[in-house]
XYZ file of N, CA and C in Angstrom:
321
model
N 18.486 -105.969 13.742
C 19.295 -105.120 14.616
C 19.840 -103.951 13.809
N 20.101 -102.834 14.481
C 20.640 -101.676 13.769
C 22.005 -101.985 13.156
N 22.284 -101.326 12.062
C 23.574 -101.452 11.398
C 24.285 -100.111 11.479
N 25.582 -100.134 11.726
C 26.371 -98.917 11.804
C 26.884 -98.543 10.422
N 26.981 -97.245 10.185
C 27.509 -96.758 8.913
C 28.126 -95.391 9.137
N 29.165 -95.077 8.372
C 29.742 -93.738 8.416
C 29.618 -93.052 7.060
N 28.709 -93.542 6.226
C 28.466 -92.981 4.904
C 27.390 -91.908 5.010
N 27.790 -90.639 5.018
C 26.827 -89.545 5.169
C 25.830 -89.493 4.017
N 26.218 -89.986 2.861
C 25.300 -89.998 1.724
C 24.140 -90.967 1.935
N 24.296 -91.898 2.858
C 23.248 -92.879 3.133
C 22.379 -92.490 4.327
N 22.611 -91.327 4.920
C 21.910 -90.940 6.142
C 20.391 -90.936 5.973
N 19.890 -90.434 4.866
C 18.437 -90.366 4.661
C 17.789 -91.737 4.514
N 18.512 -92.706 4.003
C 17.936 -94.040 3.801
C 18.352 -95.033 4.881
N 19.442 -94.762 5.574
C 19.954 -95.678 6.588
C 19.112 -95.643 7.873
N 18.666 -94.467 8.257
C 17.893 -94.297 9.488
C 16.412 -94.525 9.190
N 15.719 -95.223 10.073
C 14.275 -95.469 9.925
C 13.517 -94.228 10.404
N 13.565 -93.174 9.597
C 12.971 -91.887 9.990
C 11.481 -91.996 10.273
N 10.792 -92.936 9.652
C 9.357 -93.080 9.891
C 9.054 -93.408 11.347
N 9.992 -94.016 12.048
C 9.799 -94.328 13.464
C 10.036 -93.113 14.354
N 10.646 -92.073 13.819
C 10.852 -90.829 14.551
C 9.677 -89.873 14.323
N 9.032 -89.995 13.166
C 7.974 -89.066 12.757
C 6.626 -89.763 12.693
N 6.254 -90.441 13.767
C 5.079 -91.303 13.778
C 4.001 -90.787 14.734
N 3.785 -89.485 14.781
C 2.763 -88.898 15.643
C 3.144 -88.849 17.109
N 2.230 -88.337 17.942
C 2.427 -88.221 19.401
C 3.801 -87.650 19.729
N 4.069 -86.452 19.275
C 5.410 -85.889 19.395
C 5.729 -85.322 20.775
N 7.014 -85.284 21.036
C 7.601 -84.692 22.240
C 8.933 -84.090 21.816
N 9.549 -83.363 22.685
C 10.913 -82.841 22.487
C 11.007 -81.782 21.397
N 9.994 -80.949 21.265
C 10.051 -79.858 20.293
C 11.125 -78.850 20.688
N 11.764 -78.257 19.685
C 12.768 -77.209 19.908
C 12.317 -76.011 19.086
N 11.500 -75.158 19.703
C 10.882 -74.040 18.988
C 11.914 -73.060 18.438
N 13.049 -72.934 19.102
C 14.084 -71.982 18.677
C 14.598 -72.248 17.260
N 14.530 -73.493 16.825
C 15.005 -73.831 15.484
C 13.885 -74.359 14.593
N 12.645 -74.290 15.081
C 11.511 -74.745 14.287
C 11.366 -76.249 14.203
N 11.947 -76.971 15.146
C 11.859 -78.435 15.157
C 10.584 -78.853 15.883
N 9.675 -79.552 15.193
C 8.386 -79.892 15.808
C 8.429 -81.026 16.823
N 9.526 -81.730 16.911
C 9.644 -82.824 17.865
C 9.729 -84.172 17.188
N 9.731 -85.185 17.994
C 9.896 -86.558 17.548
C 8.851 -87.420 18.259
N 8.501 -88.532 17.666
C 7.561 -89.442 18.303
C 8.071 -89.837 19.685
N 7.222 -89.720 20.676
C 7.661 -90.045 22.036
C 7.713 -91.545 22.293
N 7.115 -92.337 21.412
C 7.106 -93.781 21.600
C 8.359 -94.402 21.000
N 9.034 -95.225 21.771
C 10.254 -95.870 21.282
C 10.326 -97.341 21.664
N 9.393 -97.817 22.470
C 9.438 -99.212 22.934
C 8.991 -100.172 21.827
N 9.421 -101.399 21.944
C 9.024 -102.447 21.005
C 7.608 -102.927 21.328
N 6.895 -103.338 20.278
C 5.560 -103.925 20.412
C 5.453 -105.076 19.428
N 4.619 -106.044 19.755
C 4.416 -107.179 18.847
C 3.724 -106.760 17.557
N 2.736 -105.887 17.698
C 2.008 -105.431 16.506
C 1.879 -103.918 16.537
N 1.917 -103.277 15.419
C 2.203 -103.833 14.108
C 3.660 -104.289 13.998
N 3.933 -105.085 12.995
C 5.255 -105.693 12.825
C 6.377 -104.654 12.776
N 6.126 -103.490 12.200
C 7.197 -102.482 12.073
C 7.676 -101.950 13.431
N 6.918 -102.218 14.523
C 7.325 -101.786 15.861
C 8.085 -102.868 16.634
N 8.296 -104.020 16.050
C 8.917 -105.117 16.783
C 10.356 -104.821 17.185
N 11.081 -104.043 16.420
C 12.458 -103.651 16.766
C 12.606 -102.136 16.821
N 11.529 -101.461 17.160
C 11.526 -99.995 17.153
C 12.593 -99.410 18.077
N 12.743 -99.945 19.262
C 13.716 -99.404 20.212
C 15.129 -99.467 19.630
N 15.491 -100.585 19.043
C 16.827 -100.740 18.466
C 17.022 -99.791 17.285
N 16.011 -99.655 16.452
C 16.123 -98.767 15.300
C 16.193 -97.308 15.720
N 15.524 -96.947 16.787
C 15.539 -95.564 17.269
C 16.891 -95.174 17.856
N 17.752 -96.125 18.143
C 19.081 -95.799 18.659
C 19.906 -95.034 17.630
N 19.424 -94.918 16.406
C 20.132 -94.169 15.363
C 20.310 -92.705 15.753
N 19.581 -92.230 16.758
C 19.727 -90.837 17.144
C 21.051 -90.566 17.873
N 21.764 -91.588 18.281
C 23.040 -91.407 18.952
C 24.163 -91.505 17.927
N 24.652 -90.354 17.483
C 25.700 -90.293 16.473
C 27.042 -90.069 17.151
N 28.113 -90.457 16.501
C 29.434 -90.458 17.106
C 30.253 -89.253 16.649
N 30.915 -88.603 17.601
C 31.799 -87.480 17.300
C 32.821 -87.899 16.244
N 33.038 -87.016 15.301
C 34.001 -87.299 14.251
C 33.370 -87.923 13.017
N 32.147 -88.422 13.146
C 31.463 -89.033 12.011
C 30.569 -88.015 11.316
N 29.848 -87.237 12.088
C 28.949 -86.228 11.539
C 29.575 -84.854 11.783
N 29.827 -84.096 10.722
C 30.430 -82.772 10.921
C 29.472 -81.819 11.638
N 30.006 -80.976 12.511
C 29.172 -80.049 13.269
C 28.401 -79.099 12.366
N 28.844 -78.913 11.138
C 28.124 -78.040 10.209
C 26.752 -78.589 9.858
N 26.500 -79.858 10.126
C 25.193 -80.459 9.849
C 24.205 -80.241 10.996
N 24.658 -79.689 12.113
C 23.816 -79.495 13.285
C 23.259 -78.081 13.313
N 22.018 -77.960 13.805
C 21.418 -76.654 14.030
C 21.694 -76.164 15.443
N 21.850 -77.101 16.382
C 22.076 -76.743 17.779
C 22.466 -77.995 18.557
N 22.799 -77.789 19.813
C 23.024 -78.875 20.763
C 21.973 -78.699 21.855
N 21.365 -79.796 22.270
C 20.339 -79.752 23.303
C 20.858 -80.470 24.539
N 20.895 -79.741 25.650
C 21.333 -80.298 26.935
C 20.101 -80.557 27.794
N 20.213 -81.483 28.725
C 19.043 -81.803 29.550
C 18.912 -80.937 30.798
N 19.790 -79.979 30.970
C 19.689 -79.077 32.106
C 20.628 -77.895 31.953
N 20.412 -76.874 32.799
C 21.190 -75.642 32.716
C 22.675 -75.833 33.023
N 22.998 -76.703 33.976
C 24.412 -76.923 34.305
C 25.150 -77.558 33.132
N 24.532 -78.531 32.503
C 25.155 -79.181 31.348
C 25.247 -78.189 30.196
N 24.195 -77.391 29.984
C 24.222 -76.371 28.930
C 25.405 -75.418 29.131
N 25.610 -74.967 30.344
C 26.719 -74.050 30.626
C 28.066 -74.688 30.310
N 28.230 -75.942 30.691
C 29.486 -76.652 30.428
C 29.695 -76.853 28.924
N 28.643 -77.228 28.219
C 28.762 -77.433 26.768
C 29.066 -76.108 26.077
N 28.418 -75.025 26.503
C 28.713 -73.704 25.929
C 30.183 -73.349 26.116
N 30.712 -73.624 27.304
C 32.124 -73.341 27.566
C 33.016 -74.151 26.629
N 32.702 -75.435 26.478
C 33.498 -76.282 25.594
C 33.427 -75.797 24.146
N 32.247 -75.402 23.714
C 32.092 -74.914 22.340
C 32.889 -73.631 22.139
N 32.840 -72.746 23.110
C 33.593 -71.486 23.018
C 35.086 -71.775 22.964
N 35.548 -72.712 23.795
C 36.973 -73.066 23.834
C 37.458 -73.640 22.507
N 36.574 -74.282 21.764
C 36.963 -74.875 20.484
C 36.704 -73.946 19.308
N 36.071 -72.789 19.574
C 35.800 -71.836 18.505
C 34.623 -72.200 17.623
N 33.806 -73.149 18.057
C 32.640 -73.552 17.280
C 31.446 -72.694 17.681
N 30.791 -72.081 16.696
C 29.640 -71.218 16.947
C 28.357 -72.005 16.708
N 27.878 -72.666 17.752
C 26.685 -73.489 17.661
C 25.834 -73.210 18.899
N 24.569 -72.912 18.710
C 23.668 -72.629 19.835
C 23.529 -73.867 20.720
N 23.409 -73.625 22.037
C 23.204 -74.709 23.000
C 21.982 -74.331 23.835
N 20.985 -75.226 23.861
C 19.752 -74.974 24.588
C 19.587 -75.975 25.719
N 18.933 -75.515 26.800
C 18.561 -76.389 27.906
C 17.106 -76.779 27.699
N 16.867 -78.078 27.463
C 15.518 -78.580 27.185
C 15.289 -79.888 27.950
N 15.011 -79.815 29.260
C 14.796 -81.034 30.030
C 13.697 -81.927 29.439
N 12.689 -81.346 28.811
C 11.593 -82.111 28.246
C 11.981 -82.976 27.058
N 13.150 -82.768 26.508
C 13.609 -83.586 25.388
C 14.164 -84.921 25.848
N 14.343 -85.082 27.139
C 14.990 -86.291 27.673
C 14.033 -87.036 28.600
N 13.062 -87.703 28.047
C 12.114 -88.492 28.871
C 12.509 -89.939 28.856
């Protein structure tokens, strides 16, 4: 099962990045040069490394206050209405971070 951590120095080794970068990509963000992530996230019996893939892939959900916004290139919303609301919130807080509407990132 996934383990929680707030040690930013362990981010590269804590997350099973190989399960994110395993071919068949989706969710590209051309504006920042992000090629996308593996679209497969379900568990499979074989190969063994996919047996808990879904649980390990949950590492993409990070918690506010744990990761500083300076580590982000952008925020991706799943639609224009959400993008507009997030842009307003970012402006209200004085944070200068791009917000994109990318419905294809949320399959």
